[in-house]
Each structure stands twice: as C-alpha cells, then as structure tokens.
PDB file of C-alpha atoms in Angstrom:
ATOM      1  CA  MET A   1     -15.486 -33.874 188.825  1.00 27.00           C
ATOM      2  CA  PHE A   2     -15.511 -35.508 192.298  1.00 28.00           C
ATOM      3  CA  LEU A   3     -18.211 -34.180 194.527  1.00 32.00           C
ATOM      4  CA  SER A   4     -18.164 -35.275 198.254  1.00 34.00           C
ATOM      5  CA  PRO A   5     -20.656 -34.305 201.000  1.00 35.00           C
ATOM      6  CA  MET A   6     -19.528 -33.172 204.207  1.00 34.00           C
ATOM      7  CA  ASP A   7     -18.040 -36.143 206.222  1.00 32.00           C
ATOM      8  CA  GLY A   8     -19.798 -35.336 209.322  1.00 32.00           C
ATOM      9  CA  VAL A   9     -16.490 -36.186 211.600  1.00 30.00           C
ATOM     10  CA  GLY A  10     -13.294 -34.507 212.549  1.00 32.00           C
ATOM     11  CA  PHE A  11     -13.250 -30.807 213.594  1.00 33.00           C
ATOM     12  CA  GLY A  12     -16.192 -29.407 215.294  1.00 37.00           C
ATOM     13  CA  ALA A  13     -17.566 -25.859 215.340  1.00 40.00           C
ATOM     14  CA  GLY A  14     -15.094 -23.687 217.735  1.00 41.00           C
ATOM     15  CA  GLY A  15     -12.632 -26.334 218.292  1.00 41.00           C
ATOM     16  CA  SER A  16      -9.143 -26.027 218.656  1.00 43.00           C
ATOM     17  CA  GLY A  17      -6.629 -26.281 215.717  1.00 59.00           C
ATOM     18  CA  LEU A  18      -8.933 -24.911 213.104  1.00 76.00           C
ATOM     19  CA  THR A  19      -7.333 -23.412 210.125  1.00 86.00           C
ATOM     20  CA  GLU A  20      -7.798 -19.641 210.576  1.00 91.00           C
ATOM     21  CA  PHE A  21      -9.655 -17.545 207.700  1.00 93.00           C
ATOM     22  CA  PRO A  22      -6.985 -16.202 205.478  1.00 92.00           C
ATOM     23  CA  ASN A  23      -6.111 -12.238 205.093  1.00 89.00           C
ATOM     24  CA  LEU A  24      -7.629 -12.124 201.654  1.00 86.00           C
ATOM     25  CA  THR A  25      -6.184  -8.995 199.777  1.00 79.00           C
ATOM     26  CA  ASP A  26      -9.802  -8.303 198.278  1.00 81.00           C
ATOM     27  CA  LEU A  27     -12.165  -9.395 201.245  1.00 86.00           C
ATOM     28  CA  HIS A  28     -15.131  -7.057 201.119  1.00 83.00           C
ATOM     29  CA  TRP A  29     -17.639  -9.003 203.442  1.00 87.00           C
ATOM     30  CA  ARG A  30     -18.106 -11.876 205.148  1.00 92.00           C
ATOM     31  CA  HIS A  31     -20.918 -13.764 207.191  1.00 94.00           C
ATOM     32  CA  VAL A  32     -20.590 -16.718 209.320  1.00 96.00           C
ATOM     33  CA  ALA A  33     -23.306 -18.455 210.888  1.00 98.00           C
ATOM     34  CA  GLU A  34     -22.510 -17.885 214.678  1.00 97.00           C
ATOM     35  CA  ALA A  35     -24.768 -16.287 217.096  1.00 97.00           C
ATOM     36  CA  ALA A  36     -21.992 -13.741 217.937  1.00 95.00           C
ATOM     37  CA  ASN A  37     -22.458 -12.564 214.348  1.00 94.00           C
ATOM     38  CA  MET A  38     -26.117 -11.975 214.553  1.00 95.00           C
ATOM     39  CA  SER A  39     -28.980 -10.125 216.169  1.00 97.00           C
ATOM     40  CA  LEU A  40     -31.565 -12.788 216.907  1.00 98.00           C
ATOM     41  CA  SER A  41     -35.124 -13.023 218.119  1.00 97.00           C
ATOM     42  CA  GLY A  42     -35.119 -16.474 219.604  1.00 97.00           C
ATOM     43  CA  SER A  43     -33.905 -18.400 216.403  1.00 98.00           C
ATOM     44  CA  LEU A  44     -35.031 -15.699 213.981  1.00 98.00           C
ATOM     45  CA  VAL A  45     -32.294 -13.738 212.360  1.00 98.00           C
ATOM     46  CA  ASN A  46     -32.963  -9.874 212.551  1.00 97.00           C
ATOM     47  CA  THR A  47     -29.362  -8.731 211.138  1.00 95.00           C
ATOM     48  CA  TRP A  48     -26.490 -11.022 210.059  1.00 95.00           C
ATOM     49  CA  TYR A  49     -23.406  -8.982 210.573  1.00 92.00           C
ATOM     50  CA  ASP A  50     -20.403  -8.729 208.753  1.00 90.00           C
ATOM     51  CA  THR A  51     -17.627 -10.154 210.658  1.00 89.00           C
ATOM     52  CA  GLY A  52     -15.422  -7.105 210.309  1.00 78.00           C
ATOM     53  CA  ASP A  53     -12.255  -8.742 209.294  1.00 74.00           C
ATOM     54  CA  GLU A  54     -11.695  -6.959 205.853  1.00 70.00           C
ATOM     55  CA  ASN A  55      -8.326  -5.864 204.956  1.00 58.00           C
ATOM     56  CA  GLY A  56      -9.070  -1.889 205.235  1.00 50.00           C
ATOM     57  CA  LEU A  57     -11.296  -1.985 202.255  1.00 48.00           C
ATOM     58  CA  ALA A  58     -14.069   0.903 202.090  1.00 44.00           C
ATOM     59  CA  GLY A  59     -17.315  -0.264 203.401  1.00 45.00           C
ATOM     60  CA  THR A  60     -15.526  -2.277 206.480  1.00 45.00           C
ATOM     61  CA  GLY A  61     -18.349  -2.643 208.971  1.00 48.00           C
ATOM     62  CA  GLU A  62     -21.153  -1.504 206.434  1.00 62.00           C
ATOM     63  CA  ALA A  63     -22.343  -5.022 204.989  1.00 82.00           C
ATOM     64  CA  ASP A  64     -24.762  -6.085 207.496  1.00 89.00           C
ATOM     65  CA  ILE A  65     -27.682  -8.093 206.234  1.00 92.00           C
ATOM     66  CA  VAL A  66     -31.077  -7.438 207.526  1.00 93.00           C
ATOM     67  CA  GLY A  67     -34.372  -9.577 207.443  1.00 93.00           C
ATOM     68  CA  SER A  68     -37.728  -8.331 208.689  1.00 90.00           C
ATOM     69  CA  GLY A  69     -41.250  -9.717 209.683  1.00 91.00           C
ATOM     70  CA  ASP A  70     -42.201 -13.112 208.552  1.00 90.00           C
ATOM     71  CA  THR A  71     -39.372 -13.134 206.014  1.00 90.00           C
ATOM     72  CA  ARG A  72     -36.907 -13.695 208.792  1.00 96.00           C
ATOM     73  CA  PRO A  73     -34.549 -16.654 208.253  1.00 97.00           C
ATOM     74  CA  THR A  74     -33.861 -19.218 211.393  1.00 98.00           C
ATOM     75  CA  PHE A  75     -30.491 -19.912 212.887  1.00 98.00           C
ATOM     76  CA  GLY A  76     -29.322 -23.042 213.906  1.00 98.00           C
ATOM     77  CA  ALA A  77     -26.256 -23.150 216.162  1.00 98.00           C
ATOM     78  CA  ALA A  78     -25.256 -26.899 215.041  1.00 98.00           C
ATOM     79  CA  THR A  79     -27.385 -27.249 211.849  1.00 98.00           C
ATOM     80  CA  GLY A  80     -24.349 -26.682 209.466  1.00 98.00           C
ATOM     81  CA  PRO A  81     -21.815 -28.919 208.054  1.00 97.00           C
ATOM     82  CA  ASN A  82     -19.362 -30.445 210.734  1.00 96.00           C
ATOM     83  CA  GLY A  83     -21.620 -29.314 213.496  1.00 97.00           C
ATOM     84  CA  THR A  84     -21.085 -25.406 212.571  1.00 97.00           C
ATOM     85  CA  GLY A  85     -23.908 -23.205 212.675  1.00 98.00           C
ATOM     86  CA  SER A  86     -26.308 -22.308 209.634  1.00 98.00           C
ATOM     87  CA  VAL A  87     -29.016 -20.107 208.567  1.00 98.00           C
ATOM     88  CA  LEU A  88     -31.856 -21.734 207.172  1.00 98.00           C
ATOM     89  CA  PHE A  89     -33.831 -19.505 204.500  1.00 96.00           C
ATOM     90  CA  ASP A  90     -37.382 -21.252 203.833  1.00 93.00           C
ATOM     91  CA  ASN A  91     -39.205 -18.438 201.970  1.00 91.00           C
ATOM     92  CA  ASP A  92     -36.961 -15.830 203.597  1.00 93.00           C
ATOM     93  CA  ILE A  93     -35.154 -12.926 202.480  1.00 92.00           C
ATOM     94  CA  MET A  94     -32.515 -10.483 203.883  1.00 93.00           C
ATOM     95  CA  SER A  95     -31.032  -7.487 202.134  1.00 90.00           C
ATOM     96  CA  LEU A  96     -28.202  -4.965 202.015  1.00 85.00           C
ATOM     97  CA  ASN A  97     -29.677  -1.698 201.054  1.00 79.00           C
ATOM     98  CA  ASN A  98     -28.309   1.780 200.112  1.00 68.00           C
ATOM     99  CA  MET A  99     -24.758   0.462 199.837  1.00 67.00           C
ATOM    100  CA  SER A 100     -21.734   2.923 199.957  1.00 56.00           C
ATOM    101  CA  THR A 101     -19.085   0.403 199.095  1.00 55.00           C
ATOM    102  CA  GLY A 102     -19.024   0.991 195.154  1.00 54.00           C
ATOM    103  CA  LEU A 103     -18.926  -2.564 194.406  1.00 64.00           C
ATOM    104  CA  ALA A 104     -18.890  -3.578 190.659  1.00 66.00           C
ATOM    105  CA  GLN A 105     -17.450  -6.511 188.687  1.00 74.00           C
ATOM    106  CA  PRO A 106     -15.100  -8.118 188.989  1.00 81.00           C
ATOM    107  CA  TYR A 107     -16.217  -9.872 192.266  1.00 82.00           C
ATOM    108  CA  HIS A 108     -15.646 -13.179 193.558  1.00 89.00           C
ATOM    109  CA  PHE A 109     -18.291 -14.944 195.712  1.00 91.00           C
ATOM    110  CA  PHE A 110     -18.002 -18.207 198.109  1.00 95.00           C
ATOM    111  CA  TRP A 111     -20.826 -19.781 199.350  1.00 95.00           C
ATOM    112  CA  ILE A 112     -21.029 -22.602 201.979  1.00 97.00           C
ATOM    113  CA  MET A 113     -24.519 -23.799 201.197  1.00 95.00           C
ATOM    114  CA  LYS A 114     -27.028 -26.430 200.998  1.00 93.00           C
ATOM    115  CA  GLN A 115     -30.167 -26.319 198.580  1.00 91.00           C
ATOM    116  CA  VAL A 116     -32.967 -27.895 200.674  1.00 92.00           C
ATOM    117  CA  SER A 117     -35.528 -28.163 197.951  1.00 89.00           C
ATOM    118  CA  TYR A 118     -36.319 -26.103 194.597  1.00 83.00           C
ATOM    119  CA  THR A 119     -38.601 -24.095 192.846  1.00 83.00           C
ATOM    120  CA  THR A 120     -37.929 -22.753 189.449  1.00 82.00           C
ATOM    121  CA  TYR A 121     -36.073 -19.390 189.282  1.00 82.00           C
ATOM    122  CA  GLU A 122     -35.377 -19.210 193.046  1.00 87.00           C
ATOM    123  CA  ARG A 123     -32.111 -17.460 193.915  1.00 88.00           C
ATOM    124  CA  LEU A 124     -29.319 -18.059 196.168  1.00 90.00           C
ATOM    125  CA  ALA A 125     -28.781 -14.232 195.921  1.00 89.00           C
ATOM    126  CA  SER A 126     -29.211 -11.579 193.681  1.00 85.00           C
ATOM    127  CA  TYR A 127     -28.024  -7.777 193.173  1.00 82.00           C
ATOM    128  CA  LYS A 128     -29.215  -4.648 191.771  1.00 81.00           C
ATOM    129  CA  THR A 129     -27.025  -1.872 190.587  1.00 77.00           C
ATOM    130  CA  SER A 130     -27.120   1.784 189.949  1.00 70.00           C
ATOM    131  CA  GLY A 131     -27.829   1.482 186.123  1.00 65.00           C
ATOM    132  CA  SER A 132     -30.849  -0.402 186.948  1.00 64.00           C
ATOM    133  CA  ALA A 133     -29.127  -3.768 185.683  1.00 69.00           C
ATOM    134  CA  ASN A 134     -29.476  -6.817 187.958  1.00 75.00           C
ATOM    135  CA  GLY A 135     -27.914 -10.218 188.349  1.00 76.00           C
ATOM    136  CA  ASN A 136     -28.589 -13.453 190.229  1.00 79.00           C
ATOM    137  CA  ILE A 137     -25.801 -15.522 192.057  1.00 83.00           C
ATOM    138  CA  GLY A 138     -26.925 -18.823 192.077  1.00 82.00           C
ATOM    139  CA  HIS A 139     -30.223 -19.007 190.197  1.00 80.00           C
ATOM    140  CA  GLN A 140     -32.128 -22.048 190.381  1.00 81.00           C
ATOM    141  CA  TYR A 141     -33.028 -22.935 186.490  1.00 75.00           C
ATOM    142  CA  GLY A 142     -35.466 -25.537 185.339  1.00 72.00           C
ATOM    143  CA  SER A 143     -37.760 -27.867 186.901  1.00 69.00           C
ATOM    144  CA  SER A 144     -34.750 -30.094 188.284  1.00 70.00           C
ATOM    145  CA  PRO A 145     -32.299 -29.195 190.769  1.00 71.00           C
ATOM    146  CA  GLY A 146     -29.440 -27.209 189.343  1.00 74.00           C
ATOM    147  CA  ILE A 147     -27.983 -23.629 189.941  1.00 78.00           C
ATOM    148  CA  GLU A 148     -26.452 -21.188 187.519  1.00 76.00           C
ATOM    149  CA  GLY A 149     -25.035 -17.494 187.522  1.00 74.00           C
ATOM    150  CA  ARG A 150     -26.541 -14.677 185.660  1.00 71.00           C
ATOM    151  CA  PHE A 151     -24.668 -11.414 185.758  1.00 67.00           C
ATOM    152  CA  GLY A 152     -25.766  -7.771 184.445  1.00 59.00           C
ATOM    153  CA  ASN A 153     -28.702  -8.890 182.168  1.00 52.00           C
ATOM    154  CA  PRO A 154     -31.497 -10.716 183.727  1.00 46.00           C
ATOM    155  CA  SER A 155     -32.558 -12.479 180.436  1.00 49.00           C
ATOM    156  CA  GLY A 156     -29.066 -13.840 179.697  1.00 50.00           C
ATOM    157  CA  VAL A 157     -28.705 -17.662 180.533  1.00 50.00           C
ATOM    158  CA  GLY A 158     -25.727 -19.005 182.083  1.00 58.00           C
ATOM    159  CA  ASN A 159     -24.720 -22.724 182.608  1.00 62.00           C
ATOM    160  CA  LYS A 160     -26.559 -24.668 184.761  1.00 65.00           C
ATOM    161  CA  ILE A 161     -24.473 -26.793 187.408  1.00 71.00           C
ATOM    162  CA  SER A 162     -26.326 -29.760 188.453  1.00 66.00           C
ATOM    163  CA  GLU A 163     -23.383 -31.259 190.712  1.00 70.00           C
ATOM    164  CA  ALA A 164     -24.888 -29.058 193.704  1.00 77.00           C
ATOM    165  CA  THR A 165     -26.965 -32.227 194.923  1.00 81.00           C
ATOM    166  CA  LEU A 166     -30.184 -31.388 196.513  1.00 86.00           C
ATOM    167  CA  GLY A 167     -29.685 -31.756 200.447  1.00 91.00           C
ATOM    168  CA  THR A 168     -25.911 -31.751 200.074  1.00 92.00           C
ATOM    169  CA  TRP A 169     -23.666 -29.237 201.642  1.00 95.00           C
ATOM    170  CA  VAL A 170     -21.116 -27.874 199.222  1.00 93.00           C
ATOM    171  CA  LEU A 171     -18.678 -25.095 198.333  1.00 94.00           C
ATOM    172  CA  TYR A 172     -20.513 -22.883 195.427  1.00 92.00           C
ATOM    173  CA  GLU A 173     -18.218 -20.201 194.118  1.00 91.00           C
ATOM    174  CA  VAL A 174     -18.927 -17.436 191.401  1.00 88.00           C
ATOM    175  CA  PHE A 175     -16.696 -15.273 189.881  1.00 87.00           C
ATOM    176  CA  ALA A 176     -17.839 -12.466 187.522  1.00 82.00           C
ATOM    177  CA  ASN A 177     -15.741 -10.262 185.237  1.00 80.00           C
ATOM    178  CA  ASN A 178     -17.845  -8.792 182.484  1.00 73.00           C
ATOM    179  CA  SER A 179     -16.799 -11.350 180.077  1.00 74.00           C
ATOM    180  CA  THR A 180     -17.071 -14.791 178.721  1.00 72.00           C
ATOM    181  CA  SER A 181     -14.519 -15.981 181.365  1.00 78.00           C
ATOM    182  CA  SER A 182     -16.984 -15.516 184.198  1.00 81.00           C
ATOM    183  CA  TYR A 183     -17.713 -18.991 185.836  1.00 85.00           C
ATOM    184  CA  ASP A 184     -19.282 -20.714 188.706  1.00 85.00           C
ATOM    185  CA  ARG A 185     -18.312 -24.024 189.938  1.00 87.00           C
ATOM    186  CA  VAL A 186     -18.981 -26.392 193.041  1.00 88.00           C
ATOM    187  CA  ASN A 187     -16.542 -27.494 195.462  1.00 90.00           C
ATOM    188  CA  ASN A 188     -13.469 -26.121 193.494  1.00 83.00           C
ATOM    189  CA  GLY A 189     -14.249 -28.472 190.597  1.00 85.00           C
ATOM    190  CA  THR A 190     -14.571 -27.951 186.790  1.00 84.00           C
ATOM    191  CA  LYS A 191     -15.385 -24.202 185.828  1.00 84.00           C
ATOM    192  CA  SER A 192     -18.604 -23.694 184.095  1.00 81.00           C
ATOM    193  CA  THR A 193     -17.643 -20.905 181.773  1.00 78.00           C
ATOM    194  CA  GLY A 194     -19.176 -18.754 179.047  1.00 68.00           C
ATOM    195  CA  ILE A 195     -21.892 -17.286 181.439  1.00 62.00           C
ATOM    196  CA  ASN A 196     -23.294 -14.121 179.660  1.00 58.00           C
ATOM    197  CA  SER A 197     -21.044 -11.163 180.148  1.00 55.00           C
ATOM    198  CA  GLY A 198     -23.518  -8.438 181.195  1.00 58.00           C
ATOM    199  CA  SER A 199     -21.896  -5.338 182.578  1.00 57.00           C
ATOM    200  CA  SER A 200     -22.550  -4.621 186.038  1.00 62.00           C
ATOM    201  CA  GLY A 201     -22.225  -1.066 187.902  1.00 67.00           C
ATOM    202  CA  PRO A 202     -21.744  -0.811 191.582  1.00 71.00           C
ATOM    203  CA  PHE A 203     -24.127  -2.601 193.954  1.00 75.00           C
ATOM    204  CA  ILE A 204     -26.637  -0.369 195.233  1.00 78.00           C
ATOM    205  CA  ARG A 205     -28.904  -3.659 196.583  1.00 82.00           C
ATOM    206  CA  PHE A 206     -27.626  -7.076 197.723  1.00 85.00           C
ATOM    207  CA  VAL A 207     -30.275  -9.667 198.547  1.00 89.00           C
ATOM    208  CA  MET A 208     -29.613 -13.141 200.011  1.00 91.00           C
ATOM    209  CA  CYS A 209     -32.108 -15.785 198.998  1.00 91.00           C
ATOM    210  CA  GLY A 210     -34.469 -13.585 196.877  1.00 87.00           C
ATOM    211  CA  ASP A 211     -34.932 -11.563 193.997  1.00 83.00           C
ATOM    212  CA  ASP A 212     -33.263  -7.967 193.604  1.00 78.00           C
ATOM    213  CA  ASN A 213     -36.947  -6.421 193.362  1.00 78.00           C
ATOM    214  CA  MET A 214     -37.563  -7.733 196.963  1.00 72.00           C
ATOM    215  CA  SER A 215     -40.403  -9.970 195.673  1.00 71.00           C
ATOM    216  CA  ASP A 216     -40.651 -13.735 194.583  1.00 64.00           C
ATOM    217  CA  LEU A 217     -39.424 -15.228 197.894  1.00 68.00           C
ATOM    218  CA  PRO A 218     -39.710 -19.166 197.133  1.00 74.00           C
ATOM    219  CA  SER A 219     -36.021 -19.631 198.048  1.00 89.00           C
ATOM    220  CA  HIS A 220     -34.847 -22.612 200.050  1.00 92.00           C
ATOM    221  CA  PHE A 221     -31.198 -22.651 200.970  1.00 94.00           C
ATOM    222  CA  ASP A 222     -29.308 -23.547 204.250  1.00 97.00           C
ATOM    223  CA  VAL A 223     -26.013 -21.134 204.312  1.00 97.00           C
ATOM    224  CA  ALA A 224     -23.116 -21.662 206.825  1.00 98.00           C
ATOM    225  CA  GLU A 225     -20.870 -18.950 205.397  1.00 98.00           C
ATOM    226  CA  ALA A 226     -20.769 -16.304 202.655  1.00 96.00           C
ATOM    227  CA  VAL A 227     -17.711 -14.633 201.403  1.00 94.00           C
ATOM    228  CA  HIS A 228     -17.463 -11.701 198.962  1.00 89.00           C
ATOM    229  CA  CYS A 229     -14.195 -10.394 197.570  1.00 86.00           C
ATOM    230  CA  GLY A 230     -14.865  -7.283 195.386  1.00 74.00           C
ATOM    231  CA  GLY A 231     -13.540  -4.210 193.848  1.00 67.00           C
ATOM    232  CA  GLY A 232     -10.362  -6.224 192.741  1.00 69.00           C
ATOM    233  CA  SER A 233      -9.435  -9.532 190.925  1.00 78.00           C
ATOM    234  CA  GLU A 234     -10.086 -13.201 191.014  1.00 87.00           C
ATOM    235  CA  VAL A 235      -8.921 -15.189 194.202  1.00 91.00           C
ATOM    236  CA  THR A 236      -6.132 -17.179 192.873  1.00 91.00           C
ATOM    237  CA  GLY A 237      -2.847 -18.816 193.858  1.00 92.00           C
ATOM    238  CA  ASP A 238      -1.971 -18.995 197.445  1.00 92.00           C
ATOM    239  CA  ASP A 239      -4.895 -16.982 198.605  1.00 91.00           C
ATOM    240  CA  HIS A 240      -7.407 -19.484 196.999  1.00 93.00           C
ATOM    241  CA  ALA A 241      -5.487 -22.539 198.317  1.00 93.00           C
ATOM    242  CA  GLN A 242      -5.512 -20.988 201.882  1.00 93.00           C
ATOM    243  CA  LEU A 243      -9.237 -20.385 201.306  1.00 94.00           C
ATOM    244  CA  MET A 244      -9.872 -23.857 200.311  1.00 95.00           C
ATOM    245  CA  ASN A 245      -7.858 -25.234 203.308  1.00 95.00           C
ATOM    246  CA  TYR A 246     -10.049 -23.232 205.755  1.00 96.00           C
ATOM    247  CA  PHE A 247     -13.151 -24.486 204.094  1.00 96.00           C
ATOM    248  CA  ARG A 248     -11.953 -28.117 204.148  1.00 95.00           C
ATOM    249  CA  ASP A 249     -11.061 -27.742 207.762  1.00 95.00           C
ATOM    250  CA  ARG A 250     -13.749 -25.894 209.149  1.00 96.00           C
ATOM    251  CA  TYR A 251     -16.699 -27.500 207.315  1.00 97.00           C
ATOM    252  CA  GLY A 252     -15.417 -31.008 206.705  1.00 95.00           C
ATOM    253  CA  LEU A 253     -15.965 -31.039 202.962  1.00 93.00           C
ATOM    254  CA  THR A 254     -13.765 -32.859 200.456  1.00 88.00           C
ATOM    255  CA  ILE A 255     -12.742 -30.076 197.965  1.00 85.00           C
ATOM    256  CA  SER A 256     -10.304 -31.298 195.200  1.00 68.00           C
TER     257      SER A 256
END
C-alpha cells in the first residue's frame, strides 16, 4: 500500500473550484473544522456543530459535539492539511449524549486526522450503546504508533494498522457490520479485516478523542473532518469515488 502525506500545495481552504462534498445517501452527520461550524471561546471549542447537510435522515441537526471546561480542544483556522482548519485534541474530549438518532451497525466513518503523539489505549473516538456494549473507532494499541477498530466488545482485538504514520495527515476509514467483514484502512488502501464482530445496538453516546465512560483522556489527535454514514450500508461505488475525490481535492491527500 502506498501512503503519502499531504503535498502542502494546490488548493487552499475555501478556494474556488473545490470539489463539493457529495450527496451521500446514508450520511448521518458531518463535522468540518471551520469557525462557522463552531461555538468558540477564543480558540477553545465549546461546540462543534453538525454541518446539517444530511440527506433528510432522522437526527438531522442533532449531532452537535460538546466540550467543557479544561477538556475543550483547540481550533486552528489553518492548522489542517492543505491550509484547512483543524481541531487539536491534547488530553481533551467532546461528546454527543442522549442521542435520539438510533444509530446501530452497520456504520461507516471517515476521518481526516493526524496522530500527534501516542499513549497506549487512547481513542480517536468511542461509543456506548443502549445494551451497555461499547466500541472504539481508532484505538491506539501497543507501545508503538498504530491504530485499530474494536466494535461491540471492549475485550475483542482488531487488526493494528501501522500505516497511520505519526505526525502525518491521513484518511482513516472504519466500517463496522457485525461481522468479520468489518474493517479499517488508511488512505483508501488495503482493508484490515477480521476485526471482532461484536453486535452493537443503537448509540446512546458518541465520544471524540476519549473513552465512552467519559474518563481516560490521554488522546492526542488533530482532526480536520469527521464523516459518519450510518443506519444503512457501506459507502461504495460512485458514492465512495466521489467522496475520495472530495478528500483529495480539499485536503491535498494522495489517496489511491
């Protein structure tokens, strides 16, 4: 698999001619690191709002992620890939609680992110479900950089992906389908399948850069965009191709 960092040139944030975000059938929420999508106290992020461009799904406008106190992450208007914005989590956490969206597997996540440093067991994201099950979406595993997906069963182990190079902006993709066909991958490369297939009921809490029990806050990630497609099926075909075009154009990533 070929992994490339951003090229750092070309299209800038907000420039003309950018590829538009596609109209995905099962888009459930989307968070883009732009000041217009946030409530800020200086550079601290109080709320990271859902962009609201879902295609008429239940829960539209409800997926606002909230931080508080000293655990609020920091927004930078041009600290992301290709001159875009980003939200830096440095022992910070944001959560979406008491969800009425009814999300359950299958779901499909796409993250434009950079792992800044690593601590064993830190999470890019996690969730809790109505049946008390939980899972991790981008779990730092071991004492060297590498992330994995763990779904529905916290004791289950996924496949560690080391291609998410420390300090490099990448697309990290996670698909969970209650089966061993669940996978994660970096930059649309080779799928890491065989992840434990624990069943996951509807979400009642989603946590960005922390554990679902709202503790354990050693996560160190920079996030430029998070896209969640849920309540449907895997994003494939033209939808996936258009999404990759958008990511390549906006963020300057080389995605095979």
